[in-house]
CSV table of C-alpha atoms and ligand atoms in Angstrom, one decimal:
chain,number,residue,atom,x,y,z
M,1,UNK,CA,-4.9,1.2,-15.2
M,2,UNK,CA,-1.8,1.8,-13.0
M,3,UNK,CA,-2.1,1.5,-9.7
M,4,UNK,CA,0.5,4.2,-9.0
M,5,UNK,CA,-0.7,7.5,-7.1
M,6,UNK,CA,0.5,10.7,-6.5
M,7,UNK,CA,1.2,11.6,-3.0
M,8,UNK,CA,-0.3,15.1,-3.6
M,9,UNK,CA,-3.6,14.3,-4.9
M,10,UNK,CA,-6.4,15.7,-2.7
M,11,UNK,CA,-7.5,12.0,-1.8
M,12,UNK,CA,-4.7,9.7,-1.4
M,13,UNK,CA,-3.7,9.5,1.8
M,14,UNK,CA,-7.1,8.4,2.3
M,15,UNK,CA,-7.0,5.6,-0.1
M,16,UNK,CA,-3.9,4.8,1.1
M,17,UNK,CA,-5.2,4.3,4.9
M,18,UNK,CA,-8.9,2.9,3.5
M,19,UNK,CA,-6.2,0.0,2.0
M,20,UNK,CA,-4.6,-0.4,5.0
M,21,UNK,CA,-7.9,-0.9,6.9
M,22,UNK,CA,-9.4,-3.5,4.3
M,23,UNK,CA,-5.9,-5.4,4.7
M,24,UNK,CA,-4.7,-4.5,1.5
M,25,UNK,CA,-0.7,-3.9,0.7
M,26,UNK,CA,0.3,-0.4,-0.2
M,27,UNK,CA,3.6,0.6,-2.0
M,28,UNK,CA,4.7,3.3,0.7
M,29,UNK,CA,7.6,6.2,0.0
M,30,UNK,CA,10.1,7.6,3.1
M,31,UNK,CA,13.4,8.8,3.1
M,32,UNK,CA,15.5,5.6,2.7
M,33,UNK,CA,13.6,3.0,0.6
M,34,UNK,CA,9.9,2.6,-0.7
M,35,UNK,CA,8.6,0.2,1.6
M,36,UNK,CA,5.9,-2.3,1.5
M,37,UNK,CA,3.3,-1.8,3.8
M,38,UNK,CA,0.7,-3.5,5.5
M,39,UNK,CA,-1.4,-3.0,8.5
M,40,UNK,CA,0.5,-4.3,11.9
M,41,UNK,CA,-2.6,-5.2,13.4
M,42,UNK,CA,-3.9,-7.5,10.5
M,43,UNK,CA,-2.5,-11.1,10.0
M,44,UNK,CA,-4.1,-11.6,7.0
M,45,UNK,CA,-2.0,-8.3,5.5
M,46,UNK,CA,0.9,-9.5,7.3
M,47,UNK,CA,1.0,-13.1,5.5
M,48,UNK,CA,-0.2,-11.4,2.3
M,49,UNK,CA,3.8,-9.2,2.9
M,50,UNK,CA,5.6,-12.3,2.8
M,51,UNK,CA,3.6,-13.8,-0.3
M,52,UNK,CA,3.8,-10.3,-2.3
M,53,UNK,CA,7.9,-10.3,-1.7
M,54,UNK,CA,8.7,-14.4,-2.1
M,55,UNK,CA,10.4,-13.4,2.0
M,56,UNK,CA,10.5,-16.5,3.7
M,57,UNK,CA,8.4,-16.6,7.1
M,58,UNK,CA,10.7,-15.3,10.0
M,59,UNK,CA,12.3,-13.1,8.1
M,60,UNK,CA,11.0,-10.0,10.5
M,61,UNK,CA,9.8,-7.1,9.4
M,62,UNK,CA,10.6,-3.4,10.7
M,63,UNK,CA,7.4,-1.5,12.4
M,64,UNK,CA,6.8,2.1,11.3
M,65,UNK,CA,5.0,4.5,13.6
M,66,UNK,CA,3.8,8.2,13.0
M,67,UNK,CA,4.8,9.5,16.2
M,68,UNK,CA,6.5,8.6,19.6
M,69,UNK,CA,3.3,8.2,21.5
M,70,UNK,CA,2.9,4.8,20.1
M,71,UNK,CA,6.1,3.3,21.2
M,72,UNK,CA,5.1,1.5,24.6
M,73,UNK,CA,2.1,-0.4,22.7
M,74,UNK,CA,4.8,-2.6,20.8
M,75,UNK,CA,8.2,-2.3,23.0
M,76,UNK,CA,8.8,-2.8,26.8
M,77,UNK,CA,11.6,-1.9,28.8
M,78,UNK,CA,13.0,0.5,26.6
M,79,UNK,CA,16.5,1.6,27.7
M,80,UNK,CA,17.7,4.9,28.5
M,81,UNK,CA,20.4,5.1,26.0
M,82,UNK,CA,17.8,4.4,23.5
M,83,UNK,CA,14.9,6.5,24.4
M,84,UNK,CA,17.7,9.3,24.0
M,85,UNK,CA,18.9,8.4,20.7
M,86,UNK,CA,14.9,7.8,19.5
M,87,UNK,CA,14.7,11.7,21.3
M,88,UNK,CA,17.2,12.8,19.1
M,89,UNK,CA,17.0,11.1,15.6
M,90,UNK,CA,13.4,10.4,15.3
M,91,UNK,CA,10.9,10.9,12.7
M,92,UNK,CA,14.7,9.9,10.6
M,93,UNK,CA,16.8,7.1,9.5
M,94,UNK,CA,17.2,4.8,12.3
M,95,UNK,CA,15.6,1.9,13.5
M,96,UNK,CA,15.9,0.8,16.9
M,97,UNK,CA,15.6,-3.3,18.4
M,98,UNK,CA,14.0,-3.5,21.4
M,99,UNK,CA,11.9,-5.9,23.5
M,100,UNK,CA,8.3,-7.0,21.8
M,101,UNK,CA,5.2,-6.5,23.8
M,102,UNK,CA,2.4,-8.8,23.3
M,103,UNK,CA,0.6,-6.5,20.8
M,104,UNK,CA,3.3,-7.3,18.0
M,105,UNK,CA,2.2,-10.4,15.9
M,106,UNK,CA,5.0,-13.2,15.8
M,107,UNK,CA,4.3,-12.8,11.6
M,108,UNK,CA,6.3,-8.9,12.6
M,109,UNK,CA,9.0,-10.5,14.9
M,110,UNK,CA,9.6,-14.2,13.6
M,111,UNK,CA,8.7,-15.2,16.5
M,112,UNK,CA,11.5,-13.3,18.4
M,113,UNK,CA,11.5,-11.5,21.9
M,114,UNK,CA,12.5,-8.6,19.9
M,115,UNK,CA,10.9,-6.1,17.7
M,116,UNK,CA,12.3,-3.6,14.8
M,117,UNK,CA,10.6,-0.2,15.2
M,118,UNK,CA,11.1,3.6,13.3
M,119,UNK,CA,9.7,6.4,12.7
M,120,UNK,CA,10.1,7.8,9.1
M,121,UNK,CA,10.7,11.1,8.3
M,122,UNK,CA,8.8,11.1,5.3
M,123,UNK,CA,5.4,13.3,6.1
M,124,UNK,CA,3.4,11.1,3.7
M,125,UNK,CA,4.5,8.0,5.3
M,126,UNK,CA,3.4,9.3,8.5
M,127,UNK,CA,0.0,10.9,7.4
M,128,UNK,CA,-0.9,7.5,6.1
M,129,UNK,CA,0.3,5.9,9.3
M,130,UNK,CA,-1.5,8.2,11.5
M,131,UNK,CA,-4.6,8.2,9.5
M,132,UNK,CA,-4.8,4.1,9.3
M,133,UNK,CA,-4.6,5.0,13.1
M,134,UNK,CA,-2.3,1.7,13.7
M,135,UNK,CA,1.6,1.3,13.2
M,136,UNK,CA,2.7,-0.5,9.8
M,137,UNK,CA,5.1,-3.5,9.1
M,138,UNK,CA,6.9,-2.3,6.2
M,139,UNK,CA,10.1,-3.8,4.3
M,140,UNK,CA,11.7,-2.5,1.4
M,141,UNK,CA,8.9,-3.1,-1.5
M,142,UNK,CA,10.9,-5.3,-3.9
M,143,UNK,CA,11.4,-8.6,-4.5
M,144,UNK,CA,13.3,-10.9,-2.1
M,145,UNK,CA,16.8,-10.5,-2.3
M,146,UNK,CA,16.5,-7.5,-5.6
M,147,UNK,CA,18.0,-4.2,-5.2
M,148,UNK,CA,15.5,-2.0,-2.9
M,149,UNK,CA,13.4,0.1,-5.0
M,150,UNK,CA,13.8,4.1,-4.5
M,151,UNK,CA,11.1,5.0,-6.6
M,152,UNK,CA,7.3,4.4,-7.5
M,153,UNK,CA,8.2,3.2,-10.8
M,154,UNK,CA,10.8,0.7,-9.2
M,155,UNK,CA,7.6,-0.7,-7.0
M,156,UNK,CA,5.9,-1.2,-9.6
M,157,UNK,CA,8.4,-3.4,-11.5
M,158,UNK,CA,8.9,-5.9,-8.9
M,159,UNK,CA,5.5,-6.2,-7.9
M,160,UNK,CA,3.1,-4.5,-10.2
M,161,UNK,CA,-0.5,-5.2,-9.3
M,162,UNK,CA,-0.3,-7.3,-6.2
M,163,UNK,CA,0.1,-3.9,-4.3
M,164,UNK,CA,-3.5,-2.1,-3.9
M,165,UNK,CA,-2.0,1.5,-4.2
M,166,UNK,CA,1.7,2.9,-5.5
M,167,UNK,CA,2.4,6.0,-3.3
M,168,UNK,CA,4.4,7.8,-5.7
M,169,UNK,CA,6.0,10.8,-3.5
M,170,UNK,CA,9.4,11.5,-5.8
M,171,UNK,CA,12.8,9.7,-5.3
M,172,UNK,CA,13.6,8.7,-1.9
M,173,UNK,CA,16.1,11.1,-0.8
M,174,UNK,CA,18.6,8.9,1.0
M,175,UNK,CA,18.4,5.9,-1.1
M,176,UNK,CA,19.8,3.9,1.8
M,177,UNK,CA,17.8,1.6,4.5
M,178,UNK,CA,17.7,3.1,7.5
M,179,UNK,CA,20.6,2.0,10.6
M,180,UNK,CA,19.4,-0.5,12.7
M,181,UNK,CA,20.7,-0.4,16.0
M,182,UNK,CA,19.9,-3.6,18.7
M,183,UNK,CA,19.5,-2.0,21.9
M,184,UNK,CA,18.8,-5.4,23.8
M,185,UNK,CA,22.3,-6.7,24.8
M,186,UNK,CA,23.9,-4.7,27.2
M,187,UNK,CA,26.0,-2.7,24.8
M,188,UNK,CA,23.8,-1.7,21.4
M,189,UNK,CA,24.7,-3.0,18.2
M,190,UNK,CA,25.2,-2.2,14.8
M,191,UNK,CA,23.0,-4.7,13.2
M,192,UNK,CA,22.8,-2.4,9.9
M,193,UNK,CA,24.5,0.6,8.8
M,194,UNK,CA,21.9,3.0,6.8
M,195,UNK,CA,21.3,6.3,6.1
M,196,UNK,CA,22.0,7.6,9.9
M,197,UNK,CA,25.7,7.4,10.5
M,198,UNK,CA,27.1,5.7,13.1
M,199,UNK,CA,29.6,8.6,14.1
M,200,UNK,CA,26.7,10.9,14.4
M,201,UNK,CA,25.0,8.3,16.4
M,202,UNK,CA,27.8,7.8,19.0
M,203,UNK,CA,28.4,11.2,19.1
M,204,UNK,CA,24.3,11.9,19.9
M,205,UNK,CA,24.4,8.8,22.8
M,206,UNK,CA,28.0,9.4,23.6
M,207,UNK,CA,28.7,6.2,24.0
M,208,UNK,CA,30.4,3.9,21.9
M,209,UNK,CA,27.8,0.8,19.4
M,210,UNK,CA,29.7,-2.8,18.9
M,211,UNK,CA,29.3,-4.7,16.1
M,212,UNK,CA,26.9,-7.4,16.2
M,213,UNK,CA,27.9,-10.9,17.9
M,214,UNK,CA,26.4,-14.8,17.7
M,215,UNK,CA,24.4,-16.0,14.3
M,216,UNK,CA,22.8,-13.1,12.3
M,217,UNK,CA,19.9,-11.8,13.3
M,218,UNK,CA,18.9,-9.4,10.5
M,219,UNK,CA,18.8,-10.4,7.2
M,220,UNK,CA,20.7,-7.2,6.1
M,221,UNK,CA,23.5,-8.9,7.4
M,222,UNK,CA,23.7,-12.2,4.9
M,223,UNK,CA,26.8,-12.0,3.2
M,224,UNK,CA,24.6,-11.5,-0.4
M,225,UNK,CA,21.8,-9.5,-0.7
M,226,UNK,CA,21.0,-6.5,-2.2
M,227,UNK,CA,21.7,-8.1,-5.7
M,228,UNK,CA,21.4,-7.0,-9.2
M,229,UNK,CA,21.8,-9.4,-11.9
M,230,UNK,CA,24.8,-8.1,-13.6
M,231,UNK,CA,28.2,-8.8,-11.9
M,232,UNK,CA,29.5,-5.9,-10.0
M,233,UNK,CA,33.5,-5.2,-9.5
M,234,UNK,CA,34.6,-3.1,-6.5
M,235,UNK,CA,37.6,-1.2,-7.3
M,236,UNK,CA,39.1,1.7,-4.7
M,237,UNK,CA,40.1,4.4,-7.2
M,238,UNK,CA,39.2,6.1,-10.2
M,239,UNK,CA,42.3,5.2,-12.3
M,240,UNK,CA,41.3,1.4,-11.5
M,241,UNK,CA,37.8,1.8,-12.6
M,242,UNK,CA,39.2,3.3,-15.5
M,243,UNK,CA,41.7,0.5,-16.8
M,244,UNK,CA,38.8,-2.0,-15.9
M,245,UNK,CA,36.5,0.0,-18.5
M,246,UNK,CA,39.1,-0.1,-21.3
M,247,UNK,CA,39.6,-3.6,-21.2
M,248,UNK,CA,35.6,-4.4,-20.9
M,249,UNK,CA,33.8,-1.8,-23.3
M,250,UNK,CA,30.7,-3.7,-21.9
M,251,UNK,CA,30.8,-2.7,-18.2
M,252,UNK,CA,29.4,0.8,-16.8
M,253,UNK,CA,31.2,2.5,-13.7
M,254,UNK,CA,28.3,3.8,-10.9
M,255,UNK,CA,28.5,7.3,-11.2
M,256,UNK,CA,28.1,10.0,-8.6
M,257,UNK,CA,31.1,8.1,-6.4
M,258,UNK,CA,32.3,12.0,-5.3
M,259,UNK,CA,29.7,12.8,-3.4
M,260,UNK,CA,28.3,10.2,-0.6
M,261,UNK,CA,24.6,11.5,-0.6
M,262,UNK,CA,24.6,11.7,-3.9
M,263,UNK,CA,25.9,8.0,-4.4
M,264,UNK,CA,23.5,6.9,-1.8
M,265,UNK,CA,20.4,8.5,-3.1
M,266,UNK,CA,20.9,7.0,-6.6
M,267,UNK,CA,22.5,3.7,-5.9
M,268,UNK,CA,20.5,1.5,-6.3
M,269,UNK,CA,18.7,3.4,-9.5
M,270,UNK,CA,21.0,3.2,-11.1
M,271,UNK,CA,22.0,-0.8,-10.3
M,272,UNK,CA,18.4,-1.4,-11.4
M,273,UNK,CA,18.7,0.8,-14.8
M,274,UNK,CA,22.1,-1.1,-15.5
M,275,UNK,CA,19.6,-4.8,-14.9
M,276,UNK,CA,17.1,-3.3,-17.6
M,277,UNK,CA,20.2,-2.0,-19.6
M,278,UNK,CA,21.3,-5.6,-20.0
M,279,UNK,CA,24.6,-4.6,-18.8
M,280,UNK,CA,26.9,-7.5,-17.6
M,281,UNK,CA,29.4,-5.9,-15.4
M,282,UNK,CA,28.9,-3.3,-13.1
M,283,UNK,CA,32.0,-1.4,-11.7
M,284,UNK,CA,31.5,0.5,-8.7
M,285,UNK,CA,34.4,2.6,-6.1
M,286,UNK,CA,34.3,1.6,-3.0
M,287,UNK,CA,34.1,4.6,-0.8
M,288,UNK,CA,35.9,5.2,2.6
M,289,UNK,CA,33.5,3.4,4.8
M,290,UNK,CA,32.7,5.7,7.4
M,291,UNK,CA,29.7,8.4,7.2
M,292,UNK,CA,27.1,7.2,5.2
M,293,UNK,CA,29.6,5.7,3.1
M,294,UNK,CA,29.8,2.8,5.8
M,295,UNK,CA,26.4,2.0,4.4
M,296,UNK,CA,27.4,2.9,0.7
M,297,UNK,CA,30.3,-0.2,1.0
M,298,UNK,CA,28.0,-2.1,3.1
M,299,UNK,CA,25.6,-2.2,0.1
M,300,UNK,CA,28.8,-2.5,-2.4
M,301,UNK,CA,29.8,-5.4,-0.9
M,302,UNK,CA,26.9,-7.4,-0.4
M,303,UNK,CA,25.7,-6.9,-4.4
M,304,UNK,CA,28.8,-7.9,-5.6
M,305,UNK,CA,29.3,-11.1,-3.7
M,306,UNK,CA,29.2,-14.0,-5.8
N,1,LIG,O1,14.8,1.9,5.7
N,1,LIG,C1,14.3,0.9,6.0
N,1,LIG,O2,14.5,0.3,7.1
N,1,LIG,C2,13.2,0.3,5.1
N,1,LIG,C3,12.1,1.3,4.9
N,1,LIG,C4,11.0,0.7,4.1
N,1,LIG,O3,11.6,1.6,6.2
N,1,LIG,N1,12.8,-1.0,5.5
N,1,LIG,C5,13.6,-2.1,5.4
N,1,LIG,O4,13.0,-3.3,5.7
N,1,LIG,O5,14.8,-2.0,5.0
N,1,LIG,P1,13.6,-4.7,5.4
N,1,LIG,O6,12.5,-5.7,5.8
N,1,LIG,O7,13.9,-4.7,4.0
N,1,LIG,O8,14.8,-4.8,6.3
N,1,LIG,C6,14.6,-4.9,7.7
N,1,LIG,C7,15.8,-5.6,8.4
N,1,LIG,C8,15.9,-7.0,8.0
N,1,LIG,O9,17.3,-7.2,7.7
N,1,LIG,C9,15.4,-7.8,9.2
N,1,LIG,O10,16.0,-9.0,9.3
N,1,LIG,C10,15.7,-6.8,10.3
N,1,LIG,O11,15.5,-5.6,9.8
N,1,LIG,N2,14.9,-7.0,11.5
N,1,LIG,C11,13.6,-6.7,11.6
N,1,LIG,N3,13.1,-7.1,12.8
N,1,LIG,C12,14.1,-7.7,13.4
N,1,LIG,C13,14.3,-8.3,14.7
N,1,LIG,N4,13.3,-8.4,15.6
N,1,LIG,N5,15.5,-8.9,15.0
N,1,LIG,C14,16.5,-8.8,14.1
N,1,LIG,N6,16.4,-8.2,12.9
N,1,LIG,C15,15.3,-7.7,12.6
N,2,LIG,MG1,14.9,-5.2,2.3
C-alpha cells in the first residue's frame, strides 16, 4: 500500500498531525519544495530527519510555523528590519536567520546561536502545522545532496516508506527553495536566493541585503548540491544549446527556459525525469540572474558543478 495521501481527503490533515504527535516523519507539500517534516519539539523525530535523508548532523534544519504568533517561542531579538520584511512576505517564500531561543533543540540549529524560520504559504502545510499545535523542522524531502523533490511522487522515490504519510497536494508551484535571508549581522544577508526575489525584497525593506561573508553557513551555499546524476552543460543562448544538441544526439535541453516561473516550477522535474530517462547530458540556459532567475542560475550552477 502506498503511503501517499491526498491533501483533500476528509481526514488527512489529521493523520498528518496524529504522525507528527507520535514522532513520526511526514512527506509535507508548500510552495517551493516538498519538505520533510517532523515535529520541532520531538528529538527522537528530529534524529529520525537526519537518518531518513543520509544529512549529516549539523546540517540545520529550517523551522516552519503556521502563523506569526509563534515567532518569539523560537527567536529573540528580532530586528526591525526583519519583523518588517516577515510583515510583508509572510505566510511566502522566505526564510528569515535570527537568534535561537532556548526552546529550539540544537538537533534544529547545529548547535548554532542562530535559527532558520518560515512560514509557508501553502494552506495545507499550515493546517497540519497548526493542528500538530507545534512548529515543524522541515528540509526539502529528498535524499542528501538529490535534486529537491517538487512532487508527492518525487517523495516517494527518494524515500519511499521510511516517511509515515505522503501529503500529495499537486506540484509545488514555485519549484524553488525559499530565500534565506541572515538577519543577525548588522547588515542581512543573502545566505540563499529562492523563490522570493531579492529586488522585491530590497524594494519591501528599502534597504540594501549583502552577500554572505566568513565560512558558509548554509549548506545551500556548497559549491555542489542540488545534483542529478547526468552531467549538466550551462550554455547562455538558444543557438548554443542548439549546436551542443547536434553534436550529442544523447543530451536533452531543459525546457521552459522563456518563462522564469515556469523554469522554476519545473526544474527540478524535469532534472529528475532526465535521471530515470537515463539521459547523460543535460543542457540547460542559464538565465539572466536577477528575479527569480538569480535562484534559477543559483540552482544551474550548483547541479552542474563537477
Ligand atoms: O523552501 C524551503 O526552504 C524548503 C521547504 C521544505 O520549506 N526547505 C529547505 O530546507 O530547503 P533545506 O534543509 O533543504 O535547506 C535549508 C537551508 C540549508 O542550506 C541549511 O544549511 C540552512 O537552510 N540553514 C538552516 N538553519 C540554518 C542556520 N541556523 N544557520 C545557517 N543556515 C541554516
Ligand atoms: Mg535541501
Amino acid at each position: 500500500m502506498s503511503n501517499i495521501v491526498k491533501s483533500n481527503a476528509v481526514d488527512t490533515v489529521e493523520r498528518a498531525a496524529e504522525a507528527l504527535a507520535r514522532g513520526g516523519l511526514i512527506g509535507m507539500p508548500t510552495e517551493t519544495v516538498y519538505g520533510l517534516a517532523g515535529s520541532a519539539a520531538n528529538e527522537q523525530a528530529l534524529s529520525k530527519i537526519f537518518d531518513v535523508k543520509g544529512r549529516p548532523i549539523g546540517h540545520p534544519l529550517i523551522v516552519h510555523l503556521s502563523s506569526l504568533e509563534e515567532l518569539d517561542r523560537y527567536a529573540l531579538s528580532i530586528p526591525q528590519a526583519a519583523v518588517a520584511l516577515i510583515g510583508a512576505c509572510w505566510p511566502g517564500p522566505l526564510t528569515v536567520l535570527l537568534q535561537r531561543s532556548r526552546h529550539v533543540s540544537d538537533l534544529i540549529t547545529g548547535n548554532r546561536s542562530t535559527v532558520a524560520i518560515r512560514i509557508p504559504a501553502n494552506e495545507c502545510a499550515r493546517s497540519i502545522i497548526a493542528m500538530h499545535g507545534h512548529a515543524v523542522a522541515a528540509p526539502s524531502a529528498n535524499r542528501f545532496g538529490h535534486v529537491s523533490p517538487t512532487t508527492a511522487q518525487h517523495v516517494f522515490d527518494d524515500l519511499g516508506e521510511h516517511v509515515d504519510l505522503i501529503v500529495d497536494d499537486g506540484p509545488s508551484t514555485i519549484g524553488v527553495e525559499s530565500t534565506i535571508i541572515d538577519f543577525t549581522p548588522p547588515v542581512p544577508q543573502l545566505l540563499r536566493p529562492g523563490g522570493f526575489a531579492l529586488e522585491d525584497l530590497e524594494e519591501l525593506m528599502d534597504i540594501h541585503v549583502a552577500a554572505p561573508d566568513g565560512e558558509s553557513r548554509a549548506s545551500g551555499m556548497l559549491e555542489s548540491h542540488y545534483a542529478p546524476q547526468g552531467k549538466v552543460l550551462l550554455v547562455n543562448s538558444l543557438s548554443e544549446a542548439k549546436s551542443v544538441l547536434s553534436a550529442h544526439p544523447e543530451a536533452r535541453l531543459i525546457s521552459h527556459w522563456e518563462s522564469l516561473p515556469l523554469y522554476a516550477a519545473s526544474l527540478y522535474a524535469q532534472m529528475r525525469q532526465a535521471d530515470h530517462d537515463g539521459v547523460p547530458l543535460i543542457v540547460a540556459i542559464t538565465p539572466v540572474p536577477s528575479g527569480l532567475g538569480r535562484a534559477i542560475c543559483d540552482r544551474l550552477k550548483k547541479a552542474s558543478h563537477p
